[in-house]
Coordinates of C-alpha atoms in Angstrom, one line a residue:
X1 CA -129.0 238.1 -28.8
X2 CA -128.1 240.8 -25.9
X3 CA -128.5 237.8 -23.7
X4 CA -125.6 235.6 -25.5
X5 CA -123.4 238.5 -25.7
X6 CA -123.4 238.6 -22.3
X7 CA -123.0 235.0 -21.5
X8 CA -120.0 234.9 -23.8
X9 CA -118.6 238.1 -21.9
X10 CA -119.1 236.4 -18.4
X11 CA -117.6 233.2 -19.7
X12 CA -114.1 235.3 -21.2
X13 CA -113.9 237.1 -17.8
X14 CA -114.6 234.1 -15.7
X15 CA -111.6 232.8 -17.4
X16 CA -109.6 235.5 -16.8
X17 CA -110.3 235.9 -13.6
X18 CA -109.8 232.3 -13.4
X19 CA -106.3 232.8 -14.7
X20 CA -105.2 235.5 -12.4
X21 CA -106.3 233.4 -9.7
X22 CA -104.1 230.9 -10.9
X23 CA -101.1 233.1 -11.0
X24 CA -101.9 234.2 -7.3
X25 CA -101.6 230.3 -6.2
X26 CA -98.2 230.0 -7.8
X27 CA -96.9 233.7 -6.9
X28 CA -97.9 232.4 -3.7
X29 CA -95.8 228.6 -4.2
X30 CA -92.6 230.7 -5.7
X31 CA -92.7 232.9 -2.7
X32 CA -92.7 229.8 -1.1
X33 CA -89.9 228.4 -2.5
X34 CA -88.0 231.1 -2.7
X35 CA -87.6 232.2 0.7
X36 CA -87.3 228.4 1.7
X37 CA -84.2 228.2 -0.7
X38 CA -82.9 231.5 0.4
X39 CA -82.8 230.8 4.5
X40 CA -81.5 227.5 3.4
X41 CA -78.4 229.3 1.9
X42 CA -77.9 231.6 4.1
X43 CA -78.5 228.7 7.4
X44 CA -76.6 226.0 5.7
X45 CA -73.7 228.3 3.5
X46 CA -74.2 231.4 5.2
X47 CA -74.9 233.1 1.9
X48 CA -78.5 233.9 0.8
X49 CA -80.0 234.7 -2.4
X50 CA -79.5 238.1 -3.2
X51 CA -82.5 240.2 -3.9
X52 CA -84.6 238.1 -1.8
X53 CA -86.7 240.7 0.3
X54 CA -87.0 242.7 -3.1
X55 CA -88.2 239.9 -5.2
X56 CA -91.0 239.0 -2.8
X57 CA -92.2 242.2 -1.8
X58 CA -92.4 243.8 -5.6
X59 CA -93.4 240.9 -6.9
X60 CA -94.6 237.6 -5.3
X61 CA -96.4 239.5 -2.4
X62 CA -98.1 241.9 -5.0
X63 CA -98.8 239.3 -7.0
X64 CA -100.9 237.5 -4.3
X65 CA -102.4 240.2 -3.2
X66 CA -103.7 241.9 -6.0
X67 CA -104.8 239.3 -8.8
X68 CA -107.1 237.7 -6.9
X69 CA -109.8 241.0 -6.7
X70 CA -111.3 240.7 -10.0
X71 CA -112.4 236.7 -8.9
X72 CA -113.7 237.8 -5.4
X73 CA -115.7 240.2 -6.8
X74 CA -117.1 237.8 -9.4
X75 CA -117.9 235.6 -6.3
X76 CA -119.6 238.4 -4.6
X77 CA -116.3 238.1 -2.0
X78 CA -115.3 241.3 -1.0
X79 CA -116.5 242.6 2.3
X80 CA -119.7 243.9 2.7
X81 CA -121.8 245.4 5.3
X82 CA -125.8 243.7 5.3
X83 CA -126.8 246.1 8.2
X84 CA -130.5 246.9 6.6
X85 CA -129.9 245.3 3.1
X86 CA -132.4 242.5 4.5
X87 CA -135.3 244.5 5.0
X88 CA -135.0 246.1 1.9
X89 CA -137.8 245.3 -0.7
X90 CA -136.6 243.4 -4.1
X91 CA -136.3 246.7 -6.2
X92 CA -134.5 248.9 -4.1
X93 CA -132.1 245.7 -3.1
X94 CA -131.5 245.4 -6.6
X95 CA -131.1 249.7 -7.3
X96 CA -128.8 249.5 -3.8
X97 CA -126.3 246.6 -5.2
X98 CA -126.2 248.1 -8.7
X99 CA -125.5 251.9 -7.2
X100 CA -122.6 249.4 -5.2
X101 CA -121.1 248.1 -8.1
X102 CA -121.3 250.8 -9.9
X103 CA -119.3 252.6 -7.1
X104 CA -117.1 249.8 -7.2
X105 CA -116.4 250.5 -11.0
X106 CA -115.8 254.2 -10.6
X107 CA -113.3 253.8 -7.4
X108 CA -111.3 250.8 -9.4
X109 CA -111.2 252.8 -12.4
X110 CA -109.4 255.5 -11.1
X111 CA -107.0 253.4 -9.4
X112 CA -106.8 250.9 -12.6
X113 CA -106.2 254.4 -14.5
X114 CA -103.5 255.9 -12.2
X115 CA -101.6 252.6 -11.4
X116 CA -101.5 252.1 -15.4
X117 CA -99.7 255.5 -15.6
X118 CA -97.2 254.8 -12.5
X119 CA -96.8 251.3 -14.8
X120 CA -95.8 253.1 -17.6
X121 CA -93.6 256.1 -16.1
X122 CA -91.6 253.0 -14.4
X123 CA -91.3 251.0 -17.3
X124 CA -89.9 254.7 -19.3
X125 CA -87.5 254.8 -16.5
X126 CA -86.8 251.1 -16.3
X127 CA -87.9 251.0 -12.3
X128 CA -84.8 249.3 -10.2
X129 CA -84.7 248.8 -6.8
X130 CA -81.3 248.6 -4.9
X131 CA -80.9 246.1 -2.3
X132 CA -78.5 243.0 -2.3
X133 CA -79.0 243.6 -6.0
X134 CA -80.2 246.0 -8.3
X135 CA -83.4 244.1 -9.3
X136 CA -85.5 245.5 -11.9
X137 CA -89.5 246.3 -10.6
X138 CA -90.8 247.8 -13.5
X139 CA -92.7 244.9 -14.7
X140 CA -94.6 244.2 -11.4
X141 CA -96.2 247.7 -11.7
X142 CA -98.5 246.2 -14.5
X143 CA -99.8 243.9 -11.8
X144 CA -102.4 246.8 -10.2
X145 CA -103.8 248.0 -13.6
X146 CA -104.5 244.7 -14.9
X147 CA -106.3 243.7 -11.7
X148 CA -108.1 246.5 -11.4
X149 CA -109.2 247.4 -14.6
X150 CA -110.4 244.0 -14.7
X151 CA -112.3 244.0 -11.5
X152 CA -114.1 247.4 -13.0
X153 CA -115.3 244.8 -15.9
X154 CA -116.7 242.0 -13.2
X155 CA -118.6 245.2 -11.5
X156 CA -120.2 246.1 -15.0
X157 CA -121.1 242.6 -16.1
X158 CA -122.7 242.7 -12.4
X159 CA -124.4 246.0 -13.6
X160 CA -126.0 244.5 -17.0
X161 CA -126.7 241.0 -15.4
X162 CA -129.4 242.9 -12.9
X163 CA -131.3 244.7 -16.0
X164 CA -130.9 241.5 -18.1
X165 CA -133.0 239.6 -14.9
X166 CA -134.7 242.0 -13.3
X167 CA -136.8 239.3 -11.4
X168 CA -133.5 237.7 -9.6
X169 CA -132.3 239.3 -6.8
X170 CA -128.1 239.2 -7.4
X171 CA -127.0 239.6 -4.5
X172 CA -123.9 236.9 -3.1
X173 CA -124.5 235.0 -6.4
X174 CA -120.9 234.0 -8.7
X175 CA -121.5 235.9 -11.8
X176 CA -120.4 232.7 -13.8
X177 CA -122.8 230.9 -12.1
X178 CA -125.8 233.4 -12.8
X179 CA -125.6 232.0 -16.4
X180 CA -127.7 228.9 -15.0

């Protein structure tokens, strides 16, 4: 039963990672376009697309940046350092990677809590930035806490997969995958 829970609860955060991962790629593609369209104008017409510079840095460059934590950290991405990981017995490789992951949670939930409340002071204050044009940033702060409080999850699941199999050693293995 405990074991199908947590298959299910890999499986809806594999897809969600999944998903931000997804929106990274076309962040990435409209940041592409965007700027290609906008020295176009400005080569060709000699006027550019205002709001450019503000567009991508509050929100394509976040965007690209930031989604894609919660799936490297499902694919056992991030960097890490292995200095004497190796010659660590089974057990205390398992206790080391879940007292990592568990740090992992606790560091990402604070910032996943604080970036949630800079989210939602800009959105009382409808967040604009001035530049060429007044564009409107408030919406892109709700870009950190969703990352991050979904990264804290993937370090959990982590957490519960290494009691659930206490005979596999987890470490560089894609949660998804450890459902095999």
């Amino acid at each position: 039963m405990l074991e199908r829970l947590f298959a299910g609860m890999v499986r809806l955060v594999g897809r969600a990672t999944d998903f931000l991962m997804v929106l990274a790629g076309v962040a990435l593609a409209l940041m592409t376009i965007h700027v290609v369209a906008d020295v176009t104008m400005r080569v060709i017409f000699n006027s550019p697309i205002p709001g450019t510079l503000e567009i991508v840095a509050f929100y394509y460059m976040v965007a690209a940046i930031v989604f894609p934590v919660a799936f490297l950290e499902r694919k056992d991405e991030h960097i890490s350092v292995e200095l004497f990981y190796g010659f660590f017995p089974a057990w205390a490789k398992r206790a080391s990677y879940v007292f990592a992951c568990l740090l992992s949670a606790v560091f990402f939930a604070v910032f996943a809590y604080q970036s949630w409340l800079d989210a939602l002071k800009a959105t009382a204050s409808r967040e604009v930035v001035m530049g060429a044009a007044a564009i409107q940033i408030w919406p892109a702060r709700y870009i950190l806490p969703i990352s991050f409080a979904l990264l804290v999850v993937v370090a959990l699941l982590k957490i519960v997969r290494v009691f659930l199999r206490p005979s596999e050693t987890p470490d560089g293995q894609d949660l998804a995958k450890s459902l095999d």
